[in-house]
Coordinates of N, CA, C and O in Angstrom, one line a residue:
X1 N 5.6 28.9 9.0 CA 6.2 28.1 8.0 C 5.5 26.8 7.7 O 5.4 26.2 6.6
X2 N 5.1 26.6 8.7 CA 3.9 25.4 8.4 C 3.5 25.0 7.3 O 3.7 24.0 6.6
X3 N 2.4 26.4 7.4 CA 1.5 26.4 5.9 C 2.4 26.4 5.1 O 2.2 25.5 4.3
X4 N 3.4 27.0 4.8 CA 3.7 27.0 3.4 C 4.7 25.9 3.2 O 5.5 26.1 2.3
X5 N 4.9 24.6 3.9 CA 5.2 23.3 3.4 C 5.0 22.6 3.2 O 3.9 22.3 3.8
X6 N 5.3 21.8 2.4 CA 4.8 21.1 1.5 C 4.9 20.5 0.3 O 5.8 21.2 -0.2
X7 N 4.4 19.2 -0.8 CA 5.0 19.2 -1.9 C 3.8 19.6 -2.8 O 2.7 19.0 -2.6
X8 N 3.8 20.5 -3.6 CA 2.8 21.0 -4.7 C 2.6 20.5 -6.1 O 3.5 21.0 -6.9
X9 N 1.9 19.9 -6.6 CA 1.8 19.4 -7.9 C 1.2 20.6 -8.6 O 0.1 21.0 -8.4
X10 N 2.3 21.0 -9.6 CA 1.7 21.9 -10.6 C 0.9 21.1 -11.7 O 0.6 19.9 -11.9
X11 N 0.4 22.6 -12.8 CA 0.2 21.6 -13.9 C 1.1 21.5 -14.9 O 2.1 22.2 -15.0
X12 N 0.6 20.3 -16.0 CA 1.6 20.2 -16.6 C 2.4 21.2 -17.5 O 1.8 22.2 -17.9
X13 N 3.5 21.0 -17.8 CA 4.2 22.0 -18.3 C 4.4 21.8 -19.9 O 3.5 21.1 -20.4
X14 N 5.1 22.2 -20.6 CA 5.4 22.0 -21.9 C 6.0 21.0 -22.1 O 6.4 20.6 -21.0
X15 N 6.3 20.0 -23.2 CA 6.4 18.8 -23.8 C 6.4 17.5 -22.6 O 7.3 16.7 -22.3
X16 N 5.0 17.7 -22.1 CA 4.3 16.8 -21.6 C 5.5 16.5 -19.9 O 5.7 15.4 -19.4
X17 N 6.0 17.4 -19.6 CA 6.4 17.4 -18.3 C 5.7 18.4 -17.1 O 5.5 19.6 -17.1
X18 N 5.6 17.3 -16.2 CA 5.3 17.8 -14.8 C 5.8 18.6 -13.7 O 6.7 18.1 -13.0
X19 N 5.4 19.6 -13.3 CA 6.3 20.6 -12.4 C 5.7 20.6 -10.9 O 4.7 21.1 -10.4
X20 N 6.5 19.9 -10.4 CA 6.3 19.5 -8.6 C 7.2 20.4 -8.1 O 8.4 20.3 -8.5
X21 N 6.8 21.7 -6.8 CA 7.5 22.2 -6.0 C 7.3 21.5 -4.5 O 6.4 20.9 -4.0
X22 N 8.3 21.7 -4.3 CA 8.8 21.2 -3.0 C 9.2 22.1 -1.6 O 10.4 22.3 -1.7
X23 N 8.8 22.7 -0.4 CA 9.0 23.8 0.4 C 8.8 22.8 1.6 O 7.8 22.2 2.0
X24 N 10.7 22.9 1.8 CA 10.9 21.4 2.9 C 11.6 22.2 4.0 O 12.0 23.3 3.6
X25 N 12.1 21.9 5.7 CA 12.4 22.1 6.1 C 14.1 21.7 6.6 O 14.3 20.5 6.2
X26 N 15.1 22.2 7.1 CA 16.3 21.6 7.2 C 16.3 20.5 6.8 O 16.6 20.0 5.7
X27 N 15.9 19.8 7.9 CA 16.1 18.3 8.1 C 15.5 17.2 6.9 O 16.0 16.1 6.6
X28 N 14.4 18.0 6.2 CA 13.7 17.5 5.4 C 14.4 17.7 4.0 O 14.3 16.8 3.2
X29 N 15.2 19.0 3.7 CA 15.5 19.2 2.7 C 17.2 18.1 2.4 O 17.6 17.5 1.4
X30 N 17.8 18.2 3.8 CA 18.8 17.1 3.5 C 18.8 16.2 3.4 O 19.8 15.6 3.0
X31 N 17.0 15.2 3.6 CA 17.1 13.8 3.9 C 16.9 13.6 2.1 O 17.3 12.7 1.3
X32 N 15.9 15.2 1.7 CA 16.1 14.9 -0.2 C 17.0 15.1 -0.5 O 17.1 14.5 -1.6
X33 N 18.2 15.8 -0.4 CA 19.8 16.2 -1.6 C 20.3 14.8 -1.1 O 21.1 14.4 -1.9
X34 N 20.1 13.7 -0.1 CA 20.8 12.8 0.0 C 20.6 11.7 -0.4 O 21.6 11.0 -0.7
X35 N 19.0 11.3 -0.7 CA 18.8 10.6 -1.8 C 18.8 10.9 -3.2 O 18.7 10.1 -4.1
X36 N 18.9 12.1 -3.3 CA 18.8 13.0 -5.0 C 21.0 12.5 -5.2 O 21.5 11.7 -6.1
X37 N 21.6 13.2 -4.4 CA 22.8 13.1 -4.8 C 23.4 11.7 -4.9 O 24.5 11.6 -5.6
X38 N 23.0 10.5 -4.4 CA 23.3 9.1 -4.8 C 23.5 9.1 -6.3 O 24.6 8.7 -6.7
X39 N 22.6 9.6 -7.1 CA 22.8 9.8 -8.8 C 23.7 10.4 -9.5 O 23.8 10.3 -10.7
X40 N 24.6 11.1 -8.5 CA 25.1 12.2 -9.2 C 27.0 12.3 -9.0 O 27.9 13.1 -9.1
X41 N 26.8 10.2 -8.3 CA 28.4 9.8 -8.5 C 28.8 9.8 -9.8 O 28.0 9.3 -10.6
X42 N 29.9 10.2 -10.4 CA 30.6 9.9 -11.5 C 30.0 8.9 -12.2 O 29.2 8.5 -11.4
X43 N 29.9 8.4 -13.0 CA 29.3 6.7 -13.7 C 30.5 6.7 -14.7 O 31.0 7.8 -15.1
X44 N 30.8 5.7 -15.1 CA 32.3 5.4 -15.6 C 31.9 3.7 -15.7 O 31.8 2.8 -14.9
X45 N 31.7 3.6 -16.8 CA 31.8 1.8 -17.3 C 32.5 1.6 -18.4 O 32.4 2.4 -19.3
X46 N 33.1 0.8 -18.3 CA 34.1 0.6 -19.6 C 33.1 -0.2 -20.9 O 32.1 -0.9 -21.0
X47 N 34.0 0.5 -22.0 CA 33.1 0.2 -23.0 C 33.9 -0.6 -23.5 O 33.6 -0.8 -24.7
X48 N 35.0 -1.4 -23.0 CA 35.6 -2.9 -23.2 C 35.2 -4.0 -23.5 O 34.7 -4.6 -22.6
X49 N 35.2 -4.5 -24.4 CA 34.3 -6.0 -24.8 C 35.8 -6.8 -24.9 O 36.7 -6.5 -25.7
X50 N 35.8 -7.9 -23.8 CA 37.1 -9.0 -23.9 C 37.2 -9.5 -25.1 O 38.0 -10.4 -25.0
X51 N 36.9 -9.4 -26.2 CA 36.7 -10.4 -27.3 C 37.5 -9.2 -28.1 O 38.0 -9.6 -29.1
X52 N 37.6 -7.9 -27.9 CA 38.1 -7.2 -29.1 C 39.8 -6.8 -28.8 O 40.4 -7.1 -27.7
X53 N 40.1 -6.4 -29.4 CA 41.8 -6.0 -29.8 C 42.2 -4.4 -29.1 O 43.2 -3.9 -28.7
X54 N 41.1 -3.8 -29.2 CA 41.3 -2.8 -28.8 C 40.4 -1.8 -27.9 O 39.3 -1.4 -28.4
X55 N 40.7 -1.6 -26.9 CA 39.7 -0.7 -26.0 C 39.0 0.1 -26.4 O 39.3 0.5 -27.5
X56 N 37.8 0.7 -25.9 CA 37.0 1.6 -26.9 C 37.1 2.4 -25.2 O 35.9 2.5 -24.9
X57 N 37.7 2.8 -24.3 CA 37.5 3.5 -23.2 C 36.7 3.5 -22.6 O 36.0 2.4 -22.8
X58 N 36.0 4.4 -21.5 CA 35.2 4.8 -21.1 C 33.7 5.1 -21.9 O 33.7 5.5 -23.0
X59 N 32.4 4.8 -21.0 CA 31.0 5.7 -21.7 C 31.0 6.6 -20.7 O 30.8 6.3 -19.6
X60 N 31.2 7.8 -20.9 CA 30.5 9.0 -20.1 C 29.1 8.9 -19.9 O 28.4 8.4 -20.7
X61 N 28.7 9.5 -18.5 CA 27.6 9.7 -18.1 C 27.2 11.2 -19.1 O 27.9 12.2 -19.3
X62 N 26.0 10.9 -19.4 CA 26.3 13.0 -20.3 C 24.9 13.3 -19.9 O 24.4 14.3 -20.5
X63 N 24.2 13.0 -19.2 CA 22.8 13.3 -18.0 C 23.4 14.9 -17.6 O 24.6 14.9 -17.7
X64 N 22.7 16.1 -17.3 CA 23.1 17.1 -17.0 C 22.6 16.9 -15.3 O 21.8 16.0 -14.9
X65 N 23.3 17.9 -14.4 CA 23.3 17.4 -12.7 C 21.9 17.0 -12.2 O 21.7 16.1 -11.5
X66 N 20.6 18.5 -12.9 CA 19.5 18.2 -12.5 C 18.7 16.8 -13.0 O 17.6 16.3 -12.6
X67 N 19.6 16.3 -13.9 CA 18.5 14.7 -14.7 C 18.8 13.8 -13.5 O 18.0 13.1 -13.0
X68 N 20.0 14.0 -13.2 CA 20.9 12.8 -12.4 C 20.0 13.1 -10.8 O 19.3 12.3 -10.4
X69 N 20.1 14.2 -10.2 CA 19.3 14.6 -9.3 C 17.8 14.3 -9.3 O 17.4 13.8 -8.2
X70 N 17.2 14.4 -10.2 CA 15.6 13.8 -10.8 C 15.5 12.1 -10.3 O 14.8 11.5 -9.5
X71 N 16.8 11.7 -11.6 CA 16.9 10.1 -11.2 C 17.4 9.5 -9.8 O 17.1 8.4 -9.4
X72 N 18.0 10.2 -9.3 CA 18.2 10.0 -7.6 C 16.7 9.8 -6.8 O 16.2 8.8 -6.2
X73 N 16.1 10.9 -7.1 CA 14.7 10.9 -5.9 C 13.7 10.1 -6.9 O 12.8 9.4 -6.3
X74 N 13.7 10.0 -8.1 CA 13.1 9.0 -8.3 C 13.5 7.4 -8.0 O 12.5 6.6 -7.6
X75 N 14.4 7.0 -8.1 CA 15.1 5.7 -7.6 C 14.8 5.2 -6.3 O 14.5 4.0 -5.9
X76 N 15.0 6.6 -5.5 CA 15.1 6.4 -4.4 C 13.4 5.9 -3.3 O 13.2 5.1 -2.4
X77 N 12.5 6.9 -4.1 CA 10.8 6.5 -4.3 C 10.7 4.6 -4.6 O 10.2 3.7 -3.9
X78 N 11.3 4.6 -5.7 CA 11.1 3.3 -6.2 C 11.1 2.6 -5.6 O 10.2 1.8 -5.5
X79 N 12.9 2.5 -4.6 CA 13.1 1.4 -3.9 C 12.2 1.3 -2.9 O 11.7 0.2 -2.7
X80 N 11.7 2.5 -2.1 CA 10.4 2.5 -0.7 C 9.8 2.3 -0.9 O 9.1 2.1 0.1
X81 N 9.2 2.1 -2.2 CA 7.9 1.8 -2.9 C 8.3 -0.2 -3.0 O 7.3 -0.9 -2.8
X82 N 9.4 -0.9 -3.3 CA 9.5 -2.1 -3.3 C 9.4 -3.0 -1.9 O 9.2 -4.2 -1.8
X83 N 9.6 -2.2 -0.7 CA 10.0 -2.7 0.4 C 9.1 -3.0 0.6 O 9.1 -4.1 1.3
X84 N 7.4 -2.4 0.4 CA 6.4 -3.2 1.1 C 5.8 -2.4 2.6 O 4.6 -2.5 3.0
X85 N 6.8 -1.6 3.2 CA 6.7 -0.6 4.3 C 6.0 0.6 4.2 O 6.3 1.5 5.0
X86 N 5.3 0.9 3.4 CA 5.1 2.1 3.4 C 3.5 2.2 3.9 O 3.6 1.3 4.6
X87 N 2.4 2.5 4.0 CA 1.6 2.3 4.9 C 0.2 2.2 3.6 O 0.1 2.9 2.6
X88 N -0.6 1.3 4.0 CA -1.5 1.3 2.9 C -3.1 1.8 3.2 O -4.0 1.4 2.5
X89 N -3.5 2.8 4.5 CA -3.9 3.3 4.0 C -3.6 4.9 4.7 O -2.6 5.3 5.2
X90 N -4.7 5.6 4.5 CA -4.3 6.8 5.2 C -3.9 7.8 3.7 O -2.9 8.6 3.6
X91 N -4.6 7.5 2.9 CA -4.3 8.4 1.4 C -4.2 7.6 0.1 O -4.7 6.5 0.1
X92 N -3.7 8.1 -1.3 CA -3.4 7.2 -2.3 C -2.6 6.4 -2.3 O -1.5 6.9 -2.3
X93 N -2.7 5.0 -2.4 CA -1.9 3.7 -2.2 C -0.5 4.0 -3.3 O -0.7 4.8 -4.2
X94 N 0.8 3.5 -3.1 CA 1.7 3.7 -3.9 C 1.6 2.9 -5.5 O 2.0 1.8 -5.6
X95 N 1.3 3.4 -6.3 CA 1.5 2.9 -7.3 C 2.0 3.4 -8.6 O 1.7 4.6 -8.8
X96 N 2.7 2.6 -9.8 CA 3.0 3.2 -10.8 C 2.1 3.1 -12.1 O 2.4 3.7 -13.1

């Protein structure tokens, strides 16, 4: 199982998106749905402005599960990427 883990950069795919597979182990696959699923709380902000007369309700989140999952493990990159911890050398340095 060894070999076959790992994260794979495909190529690009149609309207300029990128296809990364991923072949992770238990431990490895929960530590990703647990940063992936942070994204995929409810979001619910009132679209209330104090100044008006009448509520305009809720904004729905309208992201489909996989966007919200996307933006989880991306977020989640981001923040590890701001801490400064991550090791600089031993491969490509983190950058955007």
């Amino acid at each position: 199982l060894r070999q076959l883990q790992g994260a794979f950069l495909r190529r690009r795919r149609r309207h300029g998106l990128h296809h990364l597979e991923i072949f992770a182990t238990a431990e490895q696959y929960e530590t990703l749905t647990t940063a992936m699923n942070t994204a995929t709380n409810p979001r619910l902000t009132t679209g209330n402005n104090p100044t008006d007369d009448k509520p305009t309700g809720p904004d729905l989140d309208r992201r489909s599960r996989a966007q919200k999952l996307l933006d989880g493990l991306v977020g989640a990159c981001a923040l590890a990427m701001t801490t400064g911890k991550l090791p600089s050398n031993g491969g490509l340095r983190p950058q955007l």
